[in-house]
């Protein structure tokens, strides 16, 4: 029996950030995860491998576009085995790093699955088999993450078929199918759809709602949707898959909605219709921890469950299911356990879709403001007026600020365009620091960069943007 002050169940970006901070604050810490190293979904089969592949997709796309700038690289030849090796090495590099950090911090890393015995004890079943390890703890943090949700209507009858993929198998890049159906026009469908389309697959996206990325503002999505329409074979909105059958030649998919014909054959199908929280932790029912009707573990603003010794963080406690939200929650929970009076109360959690162009937002969105009937001022700077965007031959982007009309305080930022994922960080900092339009306007931004679009959007708010003539009425 091992005894620790803190045990963390799940080694994803939430769990390992929590374990690391716990050790930094002087707690004795154990971290449990079935993989050989911490990393979780994000590092092994999520954020990191997908972004490695998207980096290559961007390179291919740029090299094709370069023809118009007088540089012809020819059509790229893709060595799939080498591409897989690159992606796998990126993952290995990350997991080697997390393992090293576990050792340096003297954290007990237990490779296995945790089962809860009671509010102060759990048992770890080692991944490779063998005797279980019992751990007594003062506090536990549950960070068990999420798995792909595959509704019954999107499963093939019988044993299943490797041609119907989830994000994990799609990231393995089994081949470059001639035709790929992506079910779901959200984060994963668009990111992995972009990878496969750039590598040469004819990609069809079906999305059941009237637009791609239902949670994002339409003016931003419109810019992305134009490019997606160009790169994909078909984008079918308000369409659902009602049946799938497989034969030796293809997966035959019957759709309801805008598809014509209704039944179409595909070499492969990627199902990306959301993720389900992994709250089915064995023994959880031996505690007072409660789970809501969507399967999320219920927590308060300090990330404490209904069982005072047990906290929960990350995908398993709710949306947005994002790595940086999980890490931040993990750090909050540990500080609470260490006796600090803190809470999870961000003003802005950035969201980035790493498509081409990237789409990012932070803080209040326009659709959220409309839903809440909140009066906001909106200032938009079109990238057609940005010198930097022109040098990149990417003038289709947009930077948008949402401001409080009275205090002129920044409430939200939305950006679409290459590099939006990097640019949004300035918005997050400005919102968290309570910056107003004058702060953004008066901060000198380097020229020529896309960061100037944030400053100039603030100038638009005052009707004084250098590169946009839009005087303020009245
Ligand atoms: P996870 O990363 O899911 O880790 C949970 C860990 O707990 C897993 O290793 C699991 O095996 C383990 N576990 C489960 N049950 C037990 C148990 N009983 N005992 C021990 N261990 C257990 N987010 C971003 O912010 N940016 C991105 O670019 C991004 N890209 C993504 C791309 C894809 C394809 C996918 C699928 C997801 C992506 N995400 C991205 C989402 C991101 O991966 C998750 O939000 C993040 O991993 C959640 O972290 P977590 O710590 O809550 O859990
Ligand atoms: P998602 O919620 O982003 O998108 C799912 C999409 O599928 C939605 O647009 C939904 O309307 C649609 N849909 C649902 N059921 C459908 C059906 N039967 N037919 C057609 N469309 C249907 O989910 P995801 O793409 O699976 O990603 C899961 C989560 O993982 C994301 O919400 C996000 O939190 C995280 N993620 C983040 C990133 C990133 O940060 N860049 C990347 C990948 C994943």
PDB file of N, CA and C in Angstrom, residues 458-465 468-472:
ATOM      1  N   UNK A 458      -9.295  48.001 -33.169  1.00  0.00           N
ATOM      2  CA  UNK A 458      -9.611  48.949 -32.083  1.00  0.00           C
ATOM      3  C   UNK A 458      -9.741  50.364 -32.662  1.00  0.00           C
ATOM      4  N   UNK A 459      -8.910  50.689 -33.641  1.00  0.00           N
ATOM      5  CA  UNK A 459      -9.026  52.002 -34.299  1.00  0.00           C
ATOM      6  C   UNK A 459     -10.359  52.121 -35.038  1.00  0.00           C
ATOM      7  N   UNK A 460     -10.800  51.004 -35.638  1.00  0.00           N
ATOM      8  CA  UNK A 460     -12.108  50.991 -36.332  1.00  0.00           C
ATOM      9  C   UNK A 460     -13.207  51.369 -35.346  1.00  0.00           C
ATOM     10  N   UNK A 461     -13.090  50.880 -34.106  1.00  0.00           N
ATOM     11  CA  UNK A 461     -14.090  51.177 -33.079  1.00  0.00           C
ATOM     12  C   UNK A 461     -14.264  52.691 -32.922  1.00  0.00           C
ATOM     13  N   UNK A 462     -13.145  53.427 -33.047  1.00  0.00           N
ATOM     14  CA  UNK A 462     -13.205  54.893 -32.902  1.00  0.00           C
ATOM     15  C   UNK A 462     -13.437  55.596 -34.241  1.00  0.00           C
ATOM     16  N   UNK A 463     -13.570  54.826 -35.320  1.00  0.00           N
ATOM     17  CA  UNK A 463     -13.748  55.425 -36.646  1.00  0.00           C
ATOM     18  C   UNK A 463     -12.473  56.085 -37.135  1.00  0.00           C
ATOM     19  N   UNK A 464     -11.311  55.596 -36.663  1.00  0.00           N
ATOM     20  CA  UNK A 464     -10.038  56.244 -37.004  1.00  0.00           C
ATOM     21  C   UNK A 464      -8.982  55.255 -37.485  1.00  0.00           C
ATOM     22  N   UNK A 465      -9.405  54.184 -38.142  1.00  0.00           N
ATOM     23  CA  UNK A 465      -8.406  53.199 -38.570  1.00  0.00           C
ATOM     24  C   UNK A 465      -7.595  53.759 -39.729  1.00  0.00           C
ATOM     25  N   UNK A 468      -8.491  51.745 -42.990  1.00  0.00           N
ATOM     26  CA  UNK A 468      -9.905  51.545 -43.341  1.00  0.00           C
ATOM     27  C   UNK A 468     -10.600  52.878 -43.154  1.00  0.00           C
ATOM     28  N   UNK A 469     -11.297  53.364 -44.209  1.00  0.00           N
ATOM     29  CA  UNK A 469     -12.006  54.632 -44.045  1.00  0.00           C
ATOM     30  C   UNK A 469     -13.447  54.341 -43.658  1.00  0.00           C
ATOM     31  N   UNK A 470     -13.712  54.377 -42.377  1.00  0.00           N
ATOM     32  CA  UNK A 470     -15.071  54.115 -41.893  1.00  0.00           C
ATOM     33  C   UNK A 470     -15.333  55.055 -40.718  1.00  0.00           C
ATOM     34  N   UNK A 471     -15.588  56.355 -41.024  1.00  0.00           N
ATOM     35  CA  UNK A 471     -15.736  57.315 -39.934  1.00  0.00           C
ATOM     36  C   UNK A 471     -16.908  56.959 -39.025  1.00  0.00           C
ATOM     37  N   UNK A 472     -16.750  57.265 -37.753  1.00  0.00           N
ATOM     38  CA  UNK A 472     -17.816  56.972 -36.788  1.00  0.00           C
ATOM     39  C   UNK A 472     -18.942  57.967 -36.997  1.00  0.00           C
TER      40      UNK A 472
END
